Structures are given as structure tokens and as C-alpha cells.
Coordinates of C-alpha atoms and ligand atoms in Angstrom, one line a residue:
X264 CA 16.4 91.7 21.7
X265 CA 13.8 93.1 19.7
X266 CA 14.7 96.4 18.2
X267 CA 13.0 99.0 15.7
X268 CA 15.0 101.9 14.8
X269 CA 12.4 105.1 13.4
X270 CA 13.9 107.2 10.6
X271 CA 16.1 105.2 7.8
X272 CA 18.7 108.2 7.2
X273 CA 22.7 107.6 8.2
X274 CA 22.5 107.2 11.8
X275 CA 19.3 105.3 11.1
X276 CA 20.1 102.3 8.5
X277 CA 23.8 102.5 10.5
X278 CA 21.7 101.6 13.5
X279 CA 20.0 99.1 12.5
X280 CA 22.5 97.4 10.1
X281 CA 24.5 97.0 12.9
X282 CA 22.6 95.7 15.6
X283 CA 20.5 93.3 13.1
X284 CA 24.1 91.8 12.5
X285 CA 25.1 91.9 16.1
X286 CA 22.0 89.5 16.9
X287 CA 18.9 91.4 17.8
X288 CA 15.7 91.2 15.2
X289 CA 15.3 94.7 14.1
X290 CA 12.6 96.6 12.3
X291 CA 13.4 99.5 10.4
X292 CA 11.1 102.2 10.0
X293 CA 10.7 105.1 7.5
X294 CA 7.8 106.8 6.1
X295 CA 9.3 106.7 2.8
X296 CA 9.0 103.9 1.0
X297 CA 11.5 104.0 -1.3
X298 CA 13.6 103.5 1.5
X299 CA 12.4 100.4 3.1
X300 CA 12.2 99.1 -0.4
X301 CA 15.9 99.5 -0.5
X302 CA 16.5 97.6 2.4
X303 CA 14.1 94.7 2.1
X304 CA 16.0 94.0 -1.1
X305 CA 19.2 94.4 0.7
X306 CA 20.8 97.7 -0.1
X307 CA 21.4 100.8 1.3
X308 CA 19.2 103.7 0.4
X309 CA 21.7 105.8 -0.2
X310 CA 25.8 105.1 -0.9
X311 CA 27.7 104.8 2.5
X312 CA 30.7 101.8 2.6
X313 CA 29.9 98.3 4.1
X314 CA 26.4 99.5 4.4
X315 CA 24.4 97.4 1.7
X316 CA 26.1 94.4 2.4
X317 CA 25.8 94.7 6.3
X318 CA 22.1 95.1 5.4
X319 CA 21.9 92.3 2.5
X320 CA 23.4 89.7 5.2
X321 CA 20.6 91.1 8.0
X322 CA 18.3 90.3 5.3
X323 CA 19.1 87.6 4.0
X324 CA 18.9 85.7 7.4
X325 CA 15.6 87.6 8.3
X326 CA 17.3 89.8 11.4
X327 CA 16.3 92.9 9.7
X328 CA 12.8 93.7 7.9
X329 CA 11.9 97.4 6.9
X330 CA 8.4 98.9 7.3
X331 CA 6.4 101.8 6.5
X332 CA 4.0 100.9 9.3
X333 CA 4.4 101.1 12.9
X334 CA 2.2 99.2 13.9
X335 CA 4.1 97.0 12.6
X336 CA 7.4 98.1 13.7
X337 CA 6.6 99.5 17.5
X338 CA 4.3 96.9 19.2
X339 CA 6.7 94.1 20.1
X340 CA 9.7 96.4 20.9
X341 CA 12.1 96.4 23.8
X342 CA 14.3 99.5 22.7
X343 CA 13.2 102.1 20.2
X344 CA 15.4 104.0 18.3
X345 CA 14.3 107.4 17.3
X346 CA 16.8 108.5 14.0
X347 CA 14.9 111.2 12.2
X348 CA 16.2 114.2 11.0
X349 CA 16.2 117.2 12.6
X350 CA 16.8 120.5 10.5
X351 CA 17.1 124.3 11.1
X352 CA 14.3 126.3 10.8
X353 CA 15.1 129.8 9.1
X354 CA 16.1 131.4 12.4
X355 CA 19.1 129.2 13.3
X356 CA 17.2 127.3 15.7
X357 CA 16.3 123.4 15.7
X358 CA 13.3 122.3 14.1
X359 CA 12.4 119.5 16.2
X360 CA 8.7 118.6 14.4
X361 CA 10.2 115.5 13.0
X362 CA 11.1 114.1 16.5
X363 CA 7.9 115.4 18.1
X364 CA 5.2 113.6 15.2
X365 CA 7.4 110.2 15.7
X366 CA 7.3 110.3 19.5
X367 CA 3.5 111.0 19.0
X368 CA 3.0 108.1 16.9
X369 CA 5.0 105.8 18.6
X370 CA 3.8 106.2 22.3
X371 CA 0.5 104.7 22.0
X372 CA 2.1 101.6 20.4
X373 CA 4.4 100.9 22.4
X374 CA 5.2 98.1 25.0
X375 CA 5.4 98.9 29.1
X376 CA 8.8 99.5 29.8
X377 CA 9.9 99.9 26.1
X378 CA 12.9 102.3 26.2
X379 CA 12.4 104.9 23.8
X380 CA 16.1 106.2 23.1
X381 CA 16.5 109.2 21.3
X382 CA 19.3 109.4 18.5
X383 CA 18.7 112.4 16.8
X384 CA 20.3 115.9 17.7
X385 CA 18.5 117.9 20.2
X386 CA 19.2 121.2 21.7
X387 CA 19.2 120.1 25.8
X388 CA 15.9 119.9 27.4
X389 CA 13.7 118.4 24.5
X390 CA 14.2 115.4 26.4
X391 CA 12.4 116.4 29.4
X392 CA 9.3 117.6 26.6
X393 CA 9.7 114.3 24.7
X394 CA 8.8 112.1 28.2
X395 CA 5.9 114.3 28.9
X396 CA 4.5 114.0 24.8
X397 CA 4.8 110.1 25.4
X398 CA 2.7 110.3 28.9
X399 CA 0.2 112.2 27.0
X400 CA -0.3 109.3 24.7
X401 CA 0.5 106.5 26.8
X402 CA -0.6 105.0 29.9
X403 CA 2.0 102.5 30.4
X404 CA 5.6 103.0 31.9
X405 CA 7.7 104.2 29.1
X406 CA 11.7 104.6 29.9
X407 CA 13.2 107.3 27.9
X408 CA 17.0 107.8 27.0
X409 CA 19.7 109.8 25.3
X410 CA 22.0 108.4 23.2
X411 CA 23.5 110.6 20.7
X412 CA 25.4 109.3 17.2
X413 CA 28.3 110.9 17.0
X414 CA 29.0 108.7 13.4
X415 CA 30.1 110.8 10.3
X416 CA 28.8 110.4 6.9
X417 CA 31.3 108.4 4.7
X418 CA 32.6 106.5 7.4
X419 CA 29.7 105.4 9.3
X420 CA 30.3 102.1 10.0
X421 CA 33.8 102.3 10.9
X422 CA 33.1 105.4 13.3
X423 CA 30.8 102.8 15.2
X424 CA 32.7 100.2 15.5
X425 CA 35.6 102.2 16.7
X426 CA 34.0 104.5 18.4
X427 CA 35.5 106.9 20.6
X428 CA 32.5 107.1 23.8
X429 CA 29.1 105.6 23.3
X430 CA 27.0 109.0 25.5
X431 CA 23.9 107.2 27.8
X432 CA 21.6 109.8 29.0
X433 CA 19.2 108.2 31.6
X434 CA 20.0 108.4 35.6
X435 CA 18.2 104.5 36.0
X436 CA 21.0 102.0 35.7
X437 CA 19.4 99.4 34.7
X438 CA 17.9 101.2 31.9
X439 CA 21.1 102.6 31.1
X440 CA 22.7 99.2 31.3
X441 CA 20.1 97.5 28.7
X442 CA 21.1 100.0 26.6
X443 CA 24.6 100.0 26.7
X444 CA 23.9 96.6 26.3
X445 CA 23.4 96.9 22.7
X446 CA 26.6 98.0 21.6
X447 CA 28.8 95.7 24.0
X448 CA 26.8 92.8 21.2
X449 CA 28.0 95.5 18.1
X450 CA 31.2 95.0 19.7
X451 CA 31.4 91.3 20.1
X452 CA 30.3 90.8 16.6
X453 CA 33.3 93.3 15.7
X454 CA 35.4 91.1 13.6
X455 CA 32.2 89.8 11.6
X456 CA 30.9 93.0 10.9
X457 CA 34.4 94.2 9.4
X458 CA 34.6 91.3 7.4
X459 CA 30.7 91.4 5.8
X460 CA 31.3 95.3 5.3
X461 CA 34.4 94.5 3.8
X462 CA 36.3 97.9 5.2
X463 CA 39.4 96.4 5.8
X464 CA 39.9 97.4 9.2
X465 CA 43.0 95.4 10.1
X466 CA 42.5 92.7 13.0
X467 CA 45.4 94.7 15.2
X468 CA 42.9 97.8 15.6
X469 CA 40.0 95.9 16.2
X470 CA 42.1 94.3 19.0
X471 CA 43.5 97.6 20.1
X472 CA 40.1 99.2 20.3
X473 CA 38.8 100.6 23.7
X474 CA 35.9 102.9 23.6
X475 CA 34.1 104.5 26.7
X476 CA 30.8 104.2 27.8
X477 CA 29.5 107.6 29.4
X478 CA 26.5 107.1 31.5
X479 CA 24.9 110.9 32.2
X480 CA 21.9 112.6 33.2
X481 CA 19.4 113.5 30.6
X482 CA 20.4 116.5 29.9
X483 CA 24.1 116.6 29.8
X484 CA 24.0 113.8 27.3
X485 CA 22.1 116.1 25.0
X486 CA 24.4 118.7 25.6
X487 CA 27.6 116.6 24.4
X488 CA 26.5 116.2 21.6
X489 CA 26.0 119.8 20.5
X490 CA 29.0 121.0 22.5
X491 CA 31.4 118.4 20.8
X492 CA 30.2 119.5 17.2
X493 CA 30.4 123.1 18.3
X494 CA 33.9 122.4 19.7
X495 CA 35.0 120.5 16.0
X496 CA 33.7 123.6 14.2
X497 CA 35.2 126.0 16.6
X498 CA 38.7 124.0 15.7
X499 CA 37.7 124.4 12.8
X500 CA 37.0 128.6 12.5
X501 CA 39.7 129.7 14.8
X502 CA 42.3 127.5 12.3
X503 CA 40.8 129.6 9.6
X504 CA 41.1 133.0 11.7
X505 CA 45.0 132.1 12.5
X506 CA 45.3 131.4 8.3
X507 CA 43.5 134.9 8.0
X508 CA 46.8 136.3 10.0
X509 CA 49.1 133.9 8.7
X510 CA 48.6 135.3 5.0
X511 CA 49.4 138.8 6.2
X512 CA 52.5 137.7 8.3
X513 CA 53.6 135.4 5.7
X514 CA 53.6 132.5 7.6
X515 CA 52.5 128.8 6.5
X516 CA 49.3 127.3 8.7
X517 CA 50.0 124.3 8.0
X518 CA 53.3 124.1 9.5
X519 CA 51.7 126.5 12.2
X520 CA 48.9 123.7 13.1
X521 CA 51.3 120.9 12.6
X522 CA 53.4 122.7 15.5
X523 CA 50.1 123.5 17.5
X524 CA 48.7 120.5 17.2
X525 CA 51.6 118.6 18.4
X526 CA 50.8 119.5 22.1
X527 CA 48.6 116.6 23.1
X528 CA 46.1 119.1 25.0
X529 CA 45.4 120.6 21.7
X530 CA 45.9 117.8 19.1
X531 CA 46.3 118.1 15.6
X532 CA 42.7 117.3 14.1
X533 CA 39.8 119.9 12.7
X534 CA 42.6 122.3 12.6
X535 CA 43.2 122.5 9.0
X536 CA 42.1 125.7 7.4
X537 CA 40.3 126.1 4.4
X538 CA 37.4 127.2 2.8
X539 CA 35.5 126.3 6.0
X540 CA 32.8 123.6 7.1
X541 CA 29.6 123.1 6.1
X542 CA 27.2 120.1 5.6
X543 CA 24.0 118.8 7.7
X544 CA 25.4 118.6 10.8
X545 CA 28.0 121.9 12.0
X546 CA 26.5 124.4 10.6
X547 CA 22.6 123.6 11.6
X548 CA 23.9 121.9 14.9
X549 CA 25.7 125.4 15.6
X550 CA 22.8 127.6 14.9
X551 CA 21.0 125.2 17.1
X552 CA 23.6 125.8 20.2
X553 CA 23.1 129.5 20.4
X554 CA 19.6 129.5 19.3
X555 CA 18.8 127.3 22.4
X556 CA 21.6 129.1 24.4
X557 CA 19.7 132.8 23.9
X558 CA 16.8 131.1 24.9
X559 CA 18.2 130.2 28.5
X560 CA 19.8 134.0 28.0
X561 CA 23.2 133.0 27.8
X562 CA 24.6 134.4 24.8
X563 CA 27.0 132.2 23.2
X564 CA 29.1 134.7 21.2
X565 CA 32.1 132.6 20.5
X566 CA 29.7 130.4 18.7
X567 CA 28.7 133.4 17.1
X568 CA 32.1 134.5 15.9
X569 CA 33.1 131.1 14.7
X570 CA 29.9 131.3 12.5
X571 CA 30.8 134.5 10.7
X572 CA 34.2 133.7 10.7
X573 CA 33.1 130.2 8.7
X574 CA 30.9 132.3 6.4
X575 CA 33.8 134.6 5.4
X576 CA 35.9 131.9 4.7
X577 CA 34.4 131.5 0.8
X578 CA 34.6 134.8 -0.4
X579 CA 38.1 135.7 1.6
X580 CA 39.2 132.9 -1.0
X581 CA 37.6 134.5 -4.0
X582 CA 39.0 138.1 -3.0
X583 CA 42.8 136.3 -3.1
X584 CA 41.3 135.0 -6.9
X585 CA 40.3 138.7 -7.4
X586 CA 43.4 140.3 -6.1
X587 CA 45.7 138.1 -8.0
X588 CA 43.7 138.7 -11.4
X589 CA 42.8 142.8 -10.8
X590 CA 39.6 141.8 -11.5
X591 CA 37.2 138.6 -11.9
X592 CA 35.4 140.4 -15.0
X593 CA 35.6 137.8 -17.7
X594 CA 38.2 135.3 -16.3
X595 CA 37.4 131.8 -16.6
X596 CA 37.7 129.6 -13.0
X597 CA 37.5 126.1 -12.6
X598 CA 36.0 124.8 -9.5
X599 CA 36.6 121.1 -8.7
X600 CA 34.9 119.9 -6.4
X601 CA 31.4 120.6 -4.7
X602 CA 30.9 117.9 -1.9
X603 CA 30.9 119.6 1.5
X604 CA 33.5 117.1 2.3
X605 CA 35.3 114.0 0.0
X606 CA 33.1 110.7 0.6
X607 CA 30.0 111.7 0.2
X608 CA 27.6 113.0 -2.5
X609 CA 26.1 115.5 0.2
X610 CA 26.2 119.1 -0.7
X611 CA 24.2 120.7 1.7
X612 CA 25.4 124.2 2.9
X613 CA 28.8 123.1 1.1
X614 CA 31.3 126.2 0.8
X615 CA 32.6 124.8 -2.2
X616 CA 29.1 125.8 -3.7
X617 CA 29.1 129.0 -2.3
X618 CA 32.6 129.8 -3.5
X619 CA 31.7 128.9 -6.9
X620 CA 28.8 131.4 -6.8
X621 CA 30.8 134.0 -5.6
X622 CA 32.8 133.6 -8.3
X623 CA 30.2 133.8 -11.1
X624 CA 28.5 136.8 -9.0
X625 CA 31.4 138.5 -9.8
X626 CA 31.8 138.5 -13.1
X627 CA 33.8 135.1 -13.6
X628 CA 32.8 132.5 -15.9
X629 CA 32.6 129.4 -13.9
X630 CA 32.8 125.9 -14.7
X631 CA 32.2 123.0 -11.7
X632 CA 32.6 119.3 -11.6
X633 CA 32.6 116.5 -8.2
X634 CA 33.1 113.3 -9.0
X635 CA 30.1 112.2 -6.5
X636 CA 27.7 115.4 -5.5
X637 CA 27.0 116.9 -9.4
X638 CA 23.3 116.1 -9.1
X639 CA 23.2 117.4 -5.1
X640 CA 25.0 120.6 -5.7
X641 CA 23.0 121.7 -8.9
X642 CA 19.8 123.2 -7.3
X643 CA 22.2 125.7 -4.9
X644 CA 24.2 126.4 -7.9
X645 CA 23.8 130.0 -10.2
X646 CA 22.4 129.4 -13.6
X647 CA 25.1 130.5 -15.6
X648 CA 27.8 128.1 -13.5
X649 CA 28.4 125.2 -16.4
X650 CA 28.0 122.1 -15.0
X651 CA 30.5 119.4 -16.2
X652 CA 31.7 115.4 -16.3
X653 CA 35.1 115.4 -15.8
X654 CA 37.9 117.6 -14.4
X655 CA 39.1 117.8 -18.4
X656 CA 36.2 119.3 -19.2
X657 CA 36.3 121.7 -16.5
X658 CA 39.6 122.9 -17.0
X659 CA 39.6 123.4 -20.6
X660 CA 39.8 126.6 -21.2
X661 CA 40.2 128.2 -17.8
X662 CA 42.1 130.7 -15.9
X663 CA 42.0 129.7 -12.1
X664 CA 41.8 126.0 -11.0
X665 CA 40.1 126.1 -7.2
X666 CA 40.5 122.9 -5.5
X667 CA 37.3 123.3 -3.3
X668 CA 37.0 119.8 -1.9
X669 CA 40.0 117.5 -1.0
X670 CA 38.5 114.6 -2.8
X671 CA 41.7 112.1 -3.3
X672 CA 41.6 112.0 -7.1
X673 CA 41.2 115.8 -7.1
X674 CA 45.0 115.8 -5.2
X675 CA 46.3 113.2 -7.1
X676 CA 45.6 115.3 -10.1
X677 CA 48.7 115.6 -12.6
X678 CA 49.6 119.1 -12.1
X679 CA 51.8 118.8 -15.3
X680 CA 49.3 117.5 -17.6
X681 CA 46.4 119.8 -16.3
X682 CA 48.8 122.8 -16.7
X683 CA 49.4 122.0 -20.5
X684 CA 45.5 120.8 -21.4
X685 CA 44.3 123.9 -19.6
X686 CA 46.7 126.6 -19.5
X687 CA 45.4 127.7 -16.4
X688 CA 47.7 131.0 -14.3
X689 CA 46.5 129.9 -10.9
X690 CA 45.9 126.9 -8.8
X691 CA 44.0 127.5 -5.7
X692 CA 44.3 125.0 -3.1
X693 CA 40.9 125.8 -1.1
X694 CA 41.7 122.8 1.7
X695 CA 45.1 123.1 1.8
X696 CA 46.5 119.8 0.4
X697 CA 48.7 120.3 -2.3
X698 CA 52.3 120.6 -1.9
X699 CA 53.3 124.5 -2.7
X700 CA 56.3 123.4 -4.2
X701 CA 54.9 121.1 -6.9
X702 CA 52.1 123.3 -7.7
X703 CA 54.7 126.0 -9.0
X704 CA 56.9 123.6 -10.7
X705 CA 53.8 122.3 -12.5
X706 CA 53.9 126.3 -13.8
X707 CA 50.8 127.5 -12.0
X708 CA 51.4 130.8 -9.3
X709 CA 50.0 128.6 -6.1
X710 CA 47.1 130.5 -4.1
X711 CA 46.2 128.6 -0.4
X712 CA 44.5 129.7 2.1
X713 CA 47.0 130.7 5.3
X714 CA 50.3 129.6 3.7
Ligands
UGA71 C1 30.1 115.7 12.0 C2 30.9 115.2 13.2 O1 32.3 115.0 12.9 C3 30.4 113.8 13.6 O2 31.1 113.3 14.8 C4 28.9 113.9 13.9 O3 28.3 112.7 14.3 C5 28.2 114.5 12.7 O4 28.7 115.7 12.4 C6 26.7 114.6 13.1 O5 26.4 115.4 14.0 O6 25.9 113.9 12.5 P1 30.1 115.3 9.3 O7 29.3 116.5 9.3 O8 29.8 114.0 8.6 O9 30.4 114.8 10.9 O10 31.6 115.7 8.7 P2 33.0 116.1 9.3 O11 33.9 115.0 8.8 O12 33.0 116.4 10.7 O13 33.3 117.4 8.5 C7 32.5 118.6 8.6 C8 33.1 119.8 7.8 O14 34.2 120.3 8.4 C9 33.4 119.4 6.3 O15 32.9 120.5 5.5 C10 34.9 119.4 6.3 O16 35.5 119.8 5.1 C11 35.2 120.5 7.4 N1 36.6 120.4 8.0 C12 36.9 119.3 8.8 C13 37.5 121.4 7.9 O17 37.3 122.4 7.1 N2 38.7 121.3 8.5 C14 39.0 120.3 9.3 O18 40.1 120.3 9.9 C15 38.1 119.3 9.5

């Protein structure tokens, strides 16, 4: 099938990496050039695993070509994928002018019955607005259907080709069908893409693997896709709520979730507290919930309280740094790691970053290093937070060592060896990873978050 996939972002470029090497002829389509340079020489634009080489294979036997044009890109089209971002204005709520301009563009272009599937987050309901912006552009029959990602950054490729449920919002079955159509060939070319993306996905999952194909209205397939990111960071904010207690009744969350989490209603995962979530998709995609939830006037206050609750989570952490040293006036902290989560360079709305500001707000001197997200986290960082290369040089010198993002090398650390280079009191384990016991026969007093 002929394919062209708008926006060249992570669900984008995933998109159409996969389907280029699941055998459709796919047209990638950014308005950023620098993008579609990238791929036409056969690389990602930006680091995700198995992604340039799924793409330099699409390229290299011409199933995938990237464009700036679409006119180019639209005209011969069976299935258009929309992928562009879709960020949060200043009030919380979705700011959906990204999705709007490309629908706009697009309709005029495109083929009758193209099937214009949207992949982006949208609150529910900008579906119903996106058919009528096509009409108004377009004469010919234009099918329209939702099919959120539900991918994360880091793992993208893996997360589609074992994918939990592939959402199809679009009551025609036959549309529904051509689309779902798509990822039953991603699936049949399974065991080729694992072994071009090199991700090592042993042959006994990929045989295991059974993933659901939900086939919805419109508008509830919009809606699962806000509602299960809501739900993740919900998990998420009423772990760190239960830490909040388990520090004053001395017990250990992580024992407490691992006993929780055991029921299989519950399950274990997105319940490990910390110093909260953040990133382009659960805090933005929360805000987005109740801002279009208030519109409908249902107010969503447990989304609400989660928020705040995630928001606290950052300076509750530097209070325990504060409490333990009387004051932060003068004392030296170390914070490793600025990534919103480990994989990824992304430090967007990171409360790793946030925490470290606290920190030099209050009178601490602070000193930061990531191994991938220096150059993402700098602009949200305070001036006087001294921006370093390695974990040595962060930890020279320092007082408090806060573990902020569970990269692995940052919990492989030797605790021994940092101890003696940097003679820090306190380790603070901000996610929760290290084992308590080993942290205080390293010599530091151990500091988590809940335990
Ligand atoms: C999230 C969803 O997990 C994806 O399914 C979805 O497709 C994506 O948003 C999206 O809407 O595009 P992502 O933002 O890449 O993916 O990252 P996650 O791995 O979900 O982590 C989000 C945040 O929660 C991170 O800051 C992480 O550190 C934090 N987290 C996660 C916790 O604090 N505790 C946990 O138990 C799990």
C-alpha cells in the first residue's frame, strides 16, 4: 500500500520505519528539513534503538523516501498518517494548531477515499472537528480514523512490535479493517524487523506475542488514549502519596508495592515512587484530560490531585535533604541525573531538573551531570547550577549525592569508590533503586523516598 506518514517525531519516523519495512512504499513528511535529510541518508533524526537502521534498510531498497513537500507526499496515498506534535498551551489545555494546519494542508491533496488516521493525542471530540476541516477543503470522500500510539520513547520499536492493543477508532469495518491491516503486515515481518533493528528480542517472545486489536467509535478511541496515560500517572501519584505516609509510619514502599502489586487486579507496574513523572507526554496529556473534561463540566479532580501531588514530589525530596542537613545554606549536592526518564536525552518537564533548582534556590551549591540529556536540560536549569561531564566531576567535592534518574550506570555506581573520591554524608535515592543496605555500608546515611 501506499502510505505517507505527516510529522517525523517518535511516533512518526517509528511509523514509518516500520511499515516501509513491513512492505508498503511510504513517504515521510516533515516541514523540517533537517529531518527528512536525516532519513533520506538513512538515519534517525534523533537517537531511539533500531531506528536508523530500520530506516537505512527502507532506504536503501527505496520503500521509504522523506519529503518536505506534500504534494509530493499526499497525492497518491491510501492511508495518511497524521504524527505531529501536539503541546500544552499555558492553560493546561491541548494545543491542537499543529494537527489543525496539517489536516488543512492535506485535504485538498488528497485521494477519494484516502483514510486520513489520526496518531497524535487528542482530547475526545477533535475528531468529529478534524472531518468537518477536511470537508471544508475537500470535495471528495475522505474516511477519517483514530489510532492512537501508545509507543514510549526509548523503546519505540520494541513497544510496537509487542504491542499490548493496537486502538481503531472508525465505526466502518471495512475502513477499520484496511487499517488494522497495516499492522497485521508489521506483524508478519516481526522476526525481520527484530533482526535489522538489532534489539535482540528473543525468537520465544516474538512467538509468544498476542496483541489485541480494539475496533471503537470515534470518540472512545480518543479517549483511551488520554485515560490510559492518566491512569499510568495516577499509578504513578497515588504510589508517591502512599511513600508520603510510608516515611511517617516508617514503613518501606517498596516492599509495600511489591505486596500490592502482587494482586493481579492491581499489578505491580507505574507504582514505584519517586521524585514523580514528567516528560512530553503525562504531564501535558494530564492537563489536556481535565482541561477538556471542565469544558464538558465534569470536573476531573482526581486528575487534579494526582497533579499537585506529582508537583510536590521534587521539593518533598529536597525538604528530607534540608531536614537532614538543618539547612541547605552552603551545602554542596550532587545531582545525577537530569533525563525525565533513563533512555532518552529528553528533559522536558523532568523532575530531576526541578529538584536540582530547588536545591540551588535554597541556598545549595549544585552541581548536575546525565550521561545523555546535558545539552536538553541546560536551558530549564538556574544559572549558578555547574554543569558537568562525568559523575567524578560531579561528586567531587560534594555533600549530598541525589540519584534523580535511574539511568543503569547511575545504579551501578561503586558506592565505595564514590564515597572515598567524594566524601559525600548523604545518598539520596530519588527513584528508589538502590539497595538501603549497601548504600550505608558504602558509609553514606541513605535518604529514599517512602522507605
Ligand atoms: C508514556 C506512556 O507510557 C506511553 O504508553 C505513551 O505512548 C507515551 O507516554 C505517549 O503518550 O506518547 P513516556 O512518556 O515515553 O511514555 O514514558 P514512561 O516510560 O511512561 O515514563 C513517564 C514518567 O513516569 C517518567 O518520568 C518516569 O520516570 C515516571 N515513572 C514511571 C515513575 O515515576 N514511576 C513509575 O513507576 C513509572
Amino acid at each position: 500500500m501506499k502510505v505517507a506518514v505527516i510529522g517525523s517525531g517518535y511516533v512518526g519516523t517509528t511509523t514509518a520505519a516500520m511499515l516501509a519495512n513491513a512492505g508498503h512504499e511510504v513517504a515521510a513528511l516533515d516541514i523540517d528539513k533537517r529531518r527528512t535529510d536525516a532519513i533520506n541518508k538513512g538515519k534517525a533524526p534523533f537517537f531511539e534503538a533500531g531506528l536508523s537502521e530500520l530506516i537505512g534498510a527502507a532506504i536503501d531498497d527505496g520503500s521509504l523516501t522523506a519529503t518536505t513537500s506534500y504534494e509530493e507526499a499526499i497525492p497518491e496515498a491510501e492511508v495518511v498518517f497524521s504524527c505531529v506534535g501536539t503541546p500544552d498551551n499555558p492553560d493546561g489545555s491541548s494545543n491542537l494548531e499543529y494537527v489543525f494546519a496539517a489536516a488543512k494542508e492535506a485535504a485538498p491533496l488528497l485521494k477519494a477515499d484516502a483514510i486520513y488516521v489520526q496518531k497524535s493525542t487528542v482530547p475526545a471530540g477533535t475528531g468529529q472537528k478534524l472531518v468537518k476541516e477536511l470537508k471544508k477543503h475537500t470535495e471528495r470522500n475522505i474516511h477519517y480514523v483514530s489510532n492512537p500510539e501508545f509507543l514510549r520513547e526509548g523503546t519505540a520499536i520494541k513497544d510496537t512490535l509487542l504491542f499490548d492493543r493496537v486502538v481503531i477508532g472508525n465505526s466502518k469495518p471495512d475502513v477499520a479493517n484496511k487499517v488494522a491491516s497495516l499492522y497485521e503486515d508489521v506483524e508478519k515481518h516481526k522476526r525481520a524487523i527484530n533482526s535489522i533493528a538489532k534489539l535482540g528480542i528473543s525468537a520465544e517472545q516474538l512467538n509468544e506475542h498476542t496483541g489485541s486489536y480494539v475496533l471503537t467509535s470515534l470518540n472512545s478511541a480518543e479517549l483511551i488514549k488520554v485515560t490510559s496515560n492518566a491512569f499510568l500517572a495516577l499509578k504513578i501519584s497515588f504510589a508517591n502519596s502512599i511513600a508520603k505516609l510510608a516515611d511517617q509510619a516508617d514503613a518501606d514502599v517498596v516492599e509495600v508495592m511489591d505486596g500490592v502489586g502482587a494482586d493481579k487486579r492491581i499489578g505491580r507496574a507505574f507504582l514505584n515512587a519517586g521524585r514523580g513523572y514528567g516528560g512530553g507526554c503525562f504531564p501535558k496529556d494530564v492537563s489536556g484530560l481535565v482541561s477538556s473534561a471542565y469544558e464538558h463540566g465534569v470536573d476531573l479532580n482526581i486528575m487534579t490531585a494526582a497533579q499537585e501531588l506529582n508537583s510536590s514530589m521534587p521539593g518533598h525530596i529536597a525538604n528530607k535533604v534540608k531536614e537532614s542537613f538543618g539547612s541547605l545554606k552552603n551545602k554542596r549536592c550532587a545531582v545525577l541525573g537530569l533525563a525525565f526518564k533513563p533512555g532518552t536525552s529528553d528533559a522536558r518537564k523532568s523532575p530531576a531538573v526541578t529538584l536540582a533548582n530547588i536545591l540551588a534556590h535554597d541556598g545549595s551549591q549544585v552541581s548536575a551531570y546525565d550521561p545523555q540529556a546535558m545539552e536538553e536540560a541546560a536551558p530549564d536549569l538556574r544559572k549558578d547550577i555547574e554543569l558537568c561531564d562525568s559523575v567524578d566531576e560531579a561528586t567531587s567535592k560534594t555533600d549530598a549525592i541525589l540519584v534523580a534518574t535511574d539511568w543503569p550506570e547511575l545504579k551501578e555506581l561503586d558506592l565505595t569508590q564514590v564515597k572515598k573520591t567524594s566524601n559525600a554524608d548523604l545518598l539520596v535515592d530519588c527513584m528508589n533503586v538502590f539497595d538501603k543496605q549497601l548504600v550505608e555500608d558504602a558509609g553514606f546515611t541513605y535518604i529514599g523516598v517512602g522507605r
